[in-house]
CSV table of C-alpha atoms and ligand atoms in Angstrom, one decimal:
chain,number,residue,atom,x,y,z
W,300,MET,CA,19.8,13.5,39.2
W,301,SER,CA,17.1,12.6,41.7
W,302,GLU,CA,17.3,9.2,43.3
W,303,GLU,CA,13.8,8.4,41.8
W,304,LEU,CA,14.9,9.4,38.3
W,305,LYS,CA,18.1,7.3,38.6
W,306,GLN,CA,16.1,4.2,39.7
W,307,LEU,CA,13.7,4.5,36.8
W,308,ARG,CA,16.6,4.8,34.3
W,309,ASP,CA,18.4,1.9,35.8
W,310,GLN,CA,15.3,-0.2,35.2
W,311,ILE,CA,15.0,1.1,31.6
W,312,ASP,CA,18.7,0.1,31.0
W,313,ALA,CA,18.1,-3.3,32.4
W,314,ILE,CA,15.0,-3.8,30.1
W,315,ASP,CA,17.0,-2.6,27.1
W,316,ASN,CA,19.7,-5.2,27.8
W,317,GLU,CA,17.0,-7.9,28.0
W,318,LEU,CA,15.3,-6.5,24.7
W,319,LEU,CA,18.6,-6.6,22.9
W,320,GLN,CA,19.2,-10.3,24.0
W,321,LEU,CA,15.6,-11.2,23.0
W,322,VAL,CA,15.8,-9.5,19.6
W,323,SER,CA,19.1,-11.1,18.8
W,324,LYS,CA,17.7,-14.5,19.9
W,325,ARG,CA,14.7,-14.0,17.6
W,326,ALA,CA,16.9,-13.0,14.7
W,327,GLY,CA,19.0,-16.2,15.2
W,328,LEU,CA,15.8,-18.3,15.1
W,329,ALA,CA,14.7,-16.5,11.9
W,330,GLN,CA,18.1,-17.3,10.4
W,331,GLN,CA,17.4,-21.0,11.2
W,332,VAL,CA,13.9,-20.7,9.6
W,333,GLY,CA,15.6,-19.3,6.6
W,334,LYS,CA,17.8,-22.4,6.2
W,335,ILE,CA,14.9,-24.7,6.4
W,336,LYS,CA,12.9,-22.9,3.6
W,337,LYS,CA,13.7,-24.9,0.5
W,338,SER,CA,11.6,-22.8,-1.9
W,339,GLY,CA,13.9,-19.8,-1.4
W,340,ILE,CA,10.8,-17.7,-0.7
W,341,VAL,CA,11.5,-15.9,2.5
W,342,TYR,CA,8.6,-13.5,2.9
W,343,ARG,CA,5.4,-15.1,4.3
W,344,PRO,CA,2.7,-12.5,4.4
W,345,GLU,CA,0.1,-14.8,6.1
W,346,ARG,CA,2.5,-15.6,9.0
W,347,GLU,CA,3.5,-11.9,9.4
W,348,ALA,CA,-0.2,-10.8,9.4
W,349,GLN,CA,-1.0,-13.4,12.1
W,350,ILE,CA,1.9,-12.2,14.3
W,351,LEU,CA,0.8,-8.6,13.9
W,352,ALA,CA,-2.8,-9.5,14.7
W,353,ARG,CA,-1.7,-11.5,17.8
W,354,MET,CA,0.6,-8.7,19.1
W,355,GLN,CA,-2.3,-6.2,18.8
W,356,GLU,CA,-4.8,-8.5,20.5
W,357,GLN,CA,-2.4,-9.1,23.4
W,358,ASN,CA,-1.2,-5.5,23.6
W,359,PRO,CA,-1.6,-4.5,27.3
W,360,GLY,CA,-1.0,-0.8,26.6
W,361,PRO,CA,-0.1,2.0,27.1
W,362,VAL,CA,1.5,1.8,23.7
W,363,SER,CA,-1.1,2.2,20.8
W,364,ASN,CA,-1.9,-0.7,18.6
W,365,GLU,CA,-0.6,1.2,15.6
W,366,HIS,CA,2.8,1.7,17.2
W,367,ILE,CA,2.9,-1.9,18.3
W,368,LYS,CA,2.2,-2.9,14.7
W,369,GLN,CA,5.0,-0.6,13.4
W,370,LEU,CA,7.5,-1.9,16.0
W,371,PHE,CA,6.9,-5.6,15.2
W,372,THR,CA,6.9,-4.8,11.4
W,373,GLU,CA,10.4,-3.4,11.9
W,374,ILE,CA,11.5,-6.4,14.0
W,375,MET,CA,10.3,-8.8,11.3
W,376,SER,CA,11.9,-6.7,8.7
W,377,LEU,CA,15.3,-7.1,10.2
W,378,CYS,CA,14.8,-10.8,10.8
W,379,ARG,CA,13.7,-11.3,7.2
W,380,ALA,CA,16.8,-9.4,6.0
W,381,LEU,CA,19.0,-11.9,7.8
W,382,GLU,CA,17.3,-14.8,6.0
W,383,LYS,CA,17.8,-13.1,2.6
W,384,PRO,CA,18.1,-9.4,1.5
W,385,MET,CA,15.0,-8.2,-0.2
W,386,ASN,CA,14.4,-5.7,-3.1
W,387,VAL,CA,11.1,-3.9,-3.2
W,388,ALA,CA,10.0,-1.8,-6.3
W,389,TYR,CA,7.6,1.1,-6.0
W,390,LEU,CA,6.6,4.2,-7.9
W,391,GLY,CA,9.3,6.8,-7.3
W,392,PRO,CA,11.0,9.1,-6.9
W,393,ASN,CA,11.7,8.7,-3.1
W,394,GLY,CA,9.2,10.7,-1.1
W,395,THR,CA,6.1,9.4,-2.8
W,396,PHE,CA,3.2,7.8,-1.0
W,397,SER,CA,4.2,4.6,-2.7
W,398,GLU,CA,7.5,4.6,-0.9
W,399,GLU,CA,5.7,5.3,2.4
W,400,ALA,CA,3.4,2.3,1.7
W,401,ALA,CA,6.3,0.0,0.9
W,402,LEU,CA,8.0,0.9,4.2
W,403,LYS,CA,4.8,0.5,6.1
W,404,ARG,CA,4.5,-3.1,4.9
W,405,PHE,CA,8.1,-4.3,4.6
W,406,GLY,CA,9.8,-2.1,7.3
W,407,SER,CA,13.1,-0.4,6.6
W,408,ALA,CA,15.5,-3.4,6.3
W,409,ILE,CA,14.8,-3.7,2.5
W,410,THR,CA,16.5,-2.3,-0.6
W,411,GLY,CA,14.0,0.1,-2.0
W,412,MET,CA,13.9,0.5,-5.8
W,413,ALA,CA,12.1,3.8,-6.9
W,414,CYS,CA,10.7,3.3,-10.5
W,415,ASP,CA,9.7,5.9,-13.0
W,416,SER,CA,6.2,4.4,-13.7
W,417,ILE,CA,3.7,1.8,-12.5
W,418,ASP,CA,4.6,-0.2,-15.7
W,419,ASP,CA,8.2,-0.3,-14.5
W,420,VAL,CA,7.3,-1.6,-11.1
W,421,PHE,CA,5.5,-4.5,-12.8
W,422,ARG,CA,8.6,-5.1,-15.2
W,423,MET,CA,11.0,-5.1,-12.3
W,424,VAL,CA,9.1,-7.9,-10.5
W,425,GLU,CA,8.4,-9.8,-13.7
W,426,SER,CA,12.1,-9.8,-14.6
W,427,ASP,CA,13.2,-10.7,-11.0
W,428,ALA,CA,15.1,-7.4,-10.6
W,429,ALA,CA,12.8,-6.9,-7.6
W,430,ASN,CA,11.3,-9.5,-5.3
W,431,TYR,CA,8.1,-7.6,-4.8
W,432,GLY,CA,6.4,-4.4,-6.1
W,433,VAL,CA,4.1,-1.9,-4.4
W,434,VAL,CA,1.5,-0.2,-6.7
W,435,PRO,CA,-1.4,2.1,-5.9
W,436,VAL,CA,-4.8,0.5,-6.9
W,437,GLU,CA,-7.6,2.9,-5.6
W,438,ASN,CA,-8.0,6.1,-3.6
W,439,SER,CA,-11.1,6.6,-1.3
W,440,SER,CA,-12.0,9.9,-2.9
W,441,GLU,CA,-10.7,9.6,-6.5
W,442,GLY,CA,-11.5,5.9,-7.3
W,443,ALA,CA,-9.5,3.4,-9.2
W,444,ILE,CA,-5.9,3.7,-10.6
W,445,GLY,CA,-6.7,2.6,-14.1
W,446,ARG,CA,-3.1,1.8,-15.2
W,447,THR,CA,-2.6,-0.7,-12.3
W,448,MET,CA,-5.8,-2.4,-13.1
W,449,ASP,CA,-4.9,-2.7,-16.8
W,450,LEU,CA,-1.6,-4.1,-15.9
W,451,LEU,CA,-3.1,-6.6,-13.4
W,452,LEU,CA,-5.2,-8.0,-16.3
W,453,GLN,CA,-2.1,-8.8,-18.3
W,454,THR,CA,0.6,-9.8,-15.8
W,455,PRO,CA,1.6,-13.3,-14.8
W,456,LEU,CA,2.3,-11.8,-11.2
W,457,THR,CA,0.0,-12.5,-8.3
W,458,ILE,CA,-1.3,-10.2,-5.6
W,459,CYS,CA,0.4,-11.0,-2.3
W,460,GLY,CA,-0.9,-8.3,0.0
W,461,GLU,CA,-2.7,-5.0,0.4
W,462,ILE,CA,-1.7,-1.8,2.3
W,463,GLN,CA,-4.1,0.9,3.4
W,464,LEU,CA,-2.3,4.2,3.7
W,465,PRO,CA,-4.0,7.3,5.1
W,466,VAL,CA,-3.0,10.0,2.7
W,467,HIS,CA,-2.2,13.4,4.3
W,468,GLN,CA,-1.3,16.3,1.9
W,469,PHE,CA,1.0,19.1,2.9
W,470,LEU,CA,1.6,22.4,1.1
W,471,MET,CA,5.3,23.2,1.1
W,472,ALA,CA,7.5,25.9,-0.3
W,473,GLN,CA,10.8,27.7,0.3
W,474,GLN,CA,9.0,30.2,2.6
W,475,THR,CA,5.7,30.0,4.5
W,476,ASP,CA,3.8,33.1,3.3
W,477,LEU,CA,0.9,32.0,1.2
W,478,ALA,CA,0.6,35.5,-0.5
W,479,HIS,CA,4.0,34.8,-2.3
W,480,ILE,CA,2.9,31.6,-4.0
W,481,SER,CA,2.1,32.1,-7.6
W,482,LYS,CA,2.1,28.4,-8.7
W,483,ILE,CA,1.5,25.0,-7.2
W,484,TYR,CA,3.0,21.8,-8.5
W,485,SER,CA,1.4,18.4,-7.7
W,486,HIS,CA,0.3,15.1,-9.1
W,487,PRO,CA,-3.2,15.6,-10.7
W,488,GLN,CA,-4.8,13.3,-8.1
W,489,SER,CA,-3.4,15.3,-5.2
W,490,LEU,CA,-4.5,18.5,-6.8
W,491,ALA,CA,-8.0,17.0,-7.0
W,492,GLN,CA,-7.9,15.8,-3.5
W,493,CYS,CA,-7.2,19.4,-2.2
W,494,HIS,CA,-9.5,21.2,-4.6
W,495,HIS,CA,-11.7,22.8,-1.9
W,496,TRP,CA,-8.9,23.8,0.3
W,497,LEU,CA,-7.1,25.5,-2.6
W,498,LYS,CA,-10.2,27.5,-3.7
W,499,THR,CA,-10.8,28.6,0.0
W,500,ASN,CA,-7.2,29.4,1.0
W,501,LEU,CA,-5.5,30.6,-2.2
W,502,PRO,CA,-8.5,32.2,-4.1
W,503,HIS,CA,-6.1,34.5,-6.0
W,504,LEU,CA,-4.6,31.5,-7.9
W,505,PRO,CA,-6.2,30.8,-11.3
W,506,ASP,CA,-6.6,27.1,-12.4
W,507,SER,CA,-3.6,27.6,-14.8
W,508,ALA,CA,-1.4,28.1,-11.8
W,509,LEU,CA,-2.1,24.5,-10.7
W,510,ILE,CA,0.6,22.6,-12.5
W,511,ASN,CA,0.5,18.8,-13.0
W,512,ALA,CA,3.8,17.0,-12.0
W,513,ALA,CA,4.7,13.4,-12.6
W,514,SER,CA,4.6,12.6,-8.8
W,515,ASN,CA,4.3,14.6,-5.6
W,516,ALA,CA,8.0,14.1,-5.0
W,517,ASP,CA,8.8,15.6,-8.4
W,518,ALA,CA,6.5,18.5,-7.5
W,519,ALA,CA,8.6,19.1,-4.3
W,520,ARG,CA,11.8,19.0,-6.4
W,521,GLN,CA,10.4,21.7,-8.7
W,522,ALA,CA,9.3,23.8,-5.8
W,523,ALA,CA,12.8,23.5,-4.3
W,524,ALA,CA,14.1,25.2,-7.5
W,525,ASP,CA,11.6,28.1,-7.7
W,526,LYS,CA,11.0,30.7,-4.9
W,527,GLN,CA,7.4,31.5,-6.0
W,528,ALA,CA,6.3,28.0,-6.4
W,529,ALA,CA,4.8,25.6,-3.8
W,530,ALA,CA,4.1,21.9,-4.0
W,531,ILE,CA,1.5,19.6,-2.5
W,532,ALA,CA,3.2,16.4,-1.4
W,533,SER,CA,3.9,14.2,1.6
W,534,HIS,CA,5.7,15.3,4.7
W,535,ARG,CA,8.6,13.0,3.8
W,536,ALA,CA,9.0,14.9,0.5
W,537,ALA,CA,9.3,18.3,2.4
W,538,GLU,CA,12.1,16.7,4.5
W,539,LEU,CA,13.8,15.2,1.4
W,540,PHE,CA,13.9,18.5,-0.5
W,541,GLY,CA,14.4,20.9,2.4
W,542,LEU,CA,11.0,22.7,2.1
W,543,SER,CA,9.1,24.4,4.8
W,544,ILE,CA,5.5,23.3,5.5
W,545,CYS,CA,3.0,26.1,4.8
W,546,ALA,CA,-0.1,24.1,5.7
W,547,GLU,CA,-0.7,20.6,6.9
W,548,ASN,CA,-3.5,18.0,6.3
W,549,ILE,CA,-5.0,20.1,3.4
W,550,GLU,CA,-6.8,17.1,1.8
W,551,ASP,CA,-10.6,17.8,1.5
W,552,ASP,CA,-11.5,14.5,3.1
W,553,PRO,CA,-9.5,13.8,6.3
W,554,ARG,CA,-10.3,10.0,5.9
W,555,ASN,CA,-8.6,10.1,2.5
W,556,THR,CA,-6.9,6.7,2.1
W,557,THR,CA,-5.0,5.1,-0.7
W,558,ARG,CA,-5.0,1.3,-1.1
W,559,PHE,CA,-1.8,-0.3,-2.5
W,560,LEU,CA,-1.2,-3.8,-3.6
W,561,VAL,CA,1.9,-5.9,-3.1
W,562,ILE,CA,2.7,-7.9,-6.3
W,563,GLY,CA,5.0,-10.8,-6.5
W,564,LYS,CA,5.5,-14.4,-7.8
W,565,GLN,CA,4.1,-16.4,-4.9
W,566,THR,CA,0.8,-17.8,-3.8
W,567,VAL,CA,0.0,-16.9,-0.2
W,568,ALA,CA,-1.4,-19.4,2.3
W,569,PRO,CA,-4.6,-18.5,4.2
W,570,SER,CA,-4.0,-16.3,7.3
W,571,GLY,CA,-7.6,-16.6,8.6
W,572,LYS,CA,-8.6,-13.1,7.5
W,573,ASP,CA,-8.1,-12.9,3.7
W,574,LYS,CA,-9.3,-11.4,0.5
W,575,THR,CA,-9.3,-12.8,-3.0
W,576,SER,CA,-9.1,-10.6,-6.1
W,577,LEU,CA,-10.2,-11.7,-9.5
W,578,VAL,CA,-11.0,-10.2,-12.9
W,579,MET,CA,-13.6,-11.6,-15.3
W,580,THR,CA,-15.7,-10.8,-18.4
W,581,THR,CA,-19.3,-11.7,-19.3
W,582,ASN,CA,-20.5,-13.1,-22.6
W,583,ASN,CA,-22.3,-9.7,-23.0
W,584,ARG,CA,-25.9,-10.9,-22.8
W,585,SER,CA,-28.4,-8.9,-20.8
W,586,GLY,CA,-28.2,-9.8,-17.2
W,587,ALA,CA,-24.7,-11.3,-17.7
W,588,ILE,CA,-23.2,-9.5,-14.6
W,589,TYR,CA,-26.0,-10.9,-12.5
W,590,THR,CA,-25.0,-14.4,-13.7
W,591,LEU,CA,-21.5,-13.8,-12.5
W,592,LEU,CA,-22.5,-12.4,-9.1
W,593,GLU,CA,-25.1,-15.1,-8.4
W,594,PRO,CA,-22.5,-17.9,-7.5
W,595,LEU,CA,-21.0,-15.6,-4.9
W,596,ALA,CA,-24.3,-14.9,-3.3
W,597,GLN,CA,-25.2,-18.6,-3.4
W,598,HIS,CA,-22.1,-19.6,-1.5
W,599,GLY,CA,-22.3,-16.9,1.0
W,600,VAL,CA,-19.2,-15.1,-0.3
W,601,SER,CA,-19.2,-11.3,0.5
W,602,MET,CA,-17.9,-9.0,-2.2
W,603,SER,CA,-16.0,-5.9,-1.0
W,604,ARG,CA,-15.3,-4.3,-4.3
W,605,LEU,CA,-16.7,-4.4,-7.8
W,606,GLU,CA,-15.0,-2.2,-10.5
W,607,SER,CA,-15.5,-2.2,-14.3
W,608,ARG,CA,-12.9,-1.2,-16.9
W,609,PRO,CA,-13.2,-0.9,-20.7
W,610,SER,CA,-11.9,-4.2,-22.0
W,611,ARG,CA,-10.1,-2.6,-25.0
W,612,THR,CA,-11.1,-5.5,-27.1
W,613,GLY,CA,-14.5,-4.1,-28.3
W,614,LEU,CA,-16.5,-1.0,-27.9
W,615,TRP,CA,-18.6,-0.9,-24.8
W,616,GLN,CA,-17.3,-4.2,-23.5
W,617,TYR,CA,-16.0,-4.3,-20.0
W,618,VAL,CA,-13.9,-6.4,-17.6
W,619,PHE,CA,-15.0,-6.7,-14.0
W,620,PHE,CA,-12.5,-6.5,-11.1
W,621,VAL,CA,-14.0,-8.1,-7.9
W,622,ASP,CA,-12.6,-8.4,-4.4
W,623,LEU,CA,-14.1,-11.1,-2.2
W,624,GLU,CA,-13.8,-11.8,1.5
W,625,GLY,CA,-12.0,-15.1,2.1
W,626,HIS,CA,-9.2,-17.2,0.7
W,627,GLN,CA,-9.5,-19.3,-2.5
W,628,GLN,CA,-8.7,-22.3,-0.4
W,629,ASN,CA,-11.8,-21.7,1.8
W,630,ASP,CA,-14.6,-24.1,0.9
W,631,ASN,CA,-17.1,-21.5,0.0
W,632,VAL,CA,-14.8,-19.4,-2.1
W,633,ALA,CA,-13.5,-22.5,-3.9
W,634,ALA,CA,-17.1,-23.6,-4.7
W,635,ALA,CA,-18.0,-20.2,-6.0
W,636,MET,CA,-14.9,-20.1,-8.2
W,637,THR,CA,-15.7,-23.5,-9.7
W,638,GLU,CA,-19.1,-22.3,-10.7
W,639,LEU,CA,-17.8,-18.9,-12.0
W,640,ARG,CA,-15.3,-20.7,-14.3
W,641,ASP,CA,-18.2,-22.2,-16.1
W,642,LYS,CA,-20.2,-19.0,-16.3
W,643,ALA,CA,-17.6,-16.4,-17.1
W,644,ALA,CA,-16.3,-15.9,-20.6
W,645,PHE,CA,-12.9,-15.2,-19.0
W,646,LEU,CA,-11.8,-15.5,-15.3
W,647,LYS,CA,-8.4,-14.9,-13.8
W,648,ILE,CA,-7.8,-15.2,-10.1
W,649,LEU,CA,-5.3,-12.4,-9.2
W,650,GLY,CA,-4.4,-13.8,-5.8
W,651,SER,CA,-5.5,-14.4,-2.2
W,652,TYR,CA,-3.8,-12.4,0.5
W,653,PRO,CA,-4.2,-11.2,4.1
W,654,ALA,CA,-6.8,-8.4,4.4
W,655,ALA,CA,-5.3,-5.1,5.6
C,964,LIG,C1,11.0,-16.2,10.2
C,964,LIG,C2,10.2,-16.3,9.1
C,964,LIG,O1,10.5,-15.6,7.9
C,964,LIG,C3,10.0,-14.3,7.7
C,964,LIG,C4,10.0,-13.5,8.9
C,964,LIG,C5,9.1,-13.6,9.9
C,964,LIG,C6,9.3,-13.1,11.3
C,964,LIG,O2,10.3,-12.4,11.5
C,964,LIG,O3,8.5,-13.5,12.2
C,964,LIG,C7,7.8,-14.1,9.5
C,964,LIG,C8,7.6,-14.6,8.3
C,964,LIG,C9,8.5,-14.5,7.2
C,964,LIG,O4,8.1,-13.4,6.4
C,964,LIG,C10,9.1,-17.4,9.1
C,964,LIG,O5,8.7,-17.7,7.9
C,964,LIG,O6,8.7,-17.8,10.1
């Protein structure tokens, strides 16, 4: 080994020793914080969001902000686990984008609970079998996930956070020759997201060869049992089921992103950069939606999302899901909510939480 290399490695070893001492000291402090928390609620999304924002602001480089965020998410994950172990439910099986989203937010020091359906994720949290749930709510190219929105309307749970996950789709099979593929399994939303790529690169496949699966991970499982089949799924699914990657990033829109919500039983304090989600109905007069949006405009509250869903209580009646900028404890949001309570036939605040 050259003298220069040895010197550099000696310095790295010394820094690792210091890092280990610092991480252990931090973990000890988190344990003490855990003892002070009387409510028993360990996870504080607003505090974690502030720490991640500060670390990215102060990041001197050369490590990217994205990697700094991952590193500190992991450090907080292990500190949290020392306060109290945490169960997080998500749409399974393992290898789905929902699992990826859960790990992105909570880090790896959690017990993951893969559920069979979005309904089950809600049930697990409602019954306290899980502390938190992670559910998909919208995709940038395919729009809203209707089931999640319908369940949000009924549930007593609150939204504690949001996760934006760039969704990259991979074509995977037992071998990598596209000519040998006679069918492709995937979740209908992933098939739709790769429509153009499939038509261009596998023109010999009829539409009947594109087979709906319950999830992308389930698609990978089926492809692992059939030599002529391929699956469209996440990179993690290929690893889990021992499949080879035939093509990467085959989504038609490279900015393709899915937004997930964290659901739980707590109200989250303001972080300084928050969102508030609510659902409301009008009294069905003409111009009624204008009446609902007017208080927001008057109090200078920006709306980042407006989505309507059939109300299921009457034909052509709708509920409106609205995301606002700001926390319900902010003066302008609180004032707008007070007015809305008077004007809306029904209003439910789903939660305020740190903006992703
Ligand atoms: C240590 C705490 O508990 C948890 C762990 C945190 C951390 O590791 O920094 C931050 C917030 C909480 O989710 C705390 O509330 O300060």
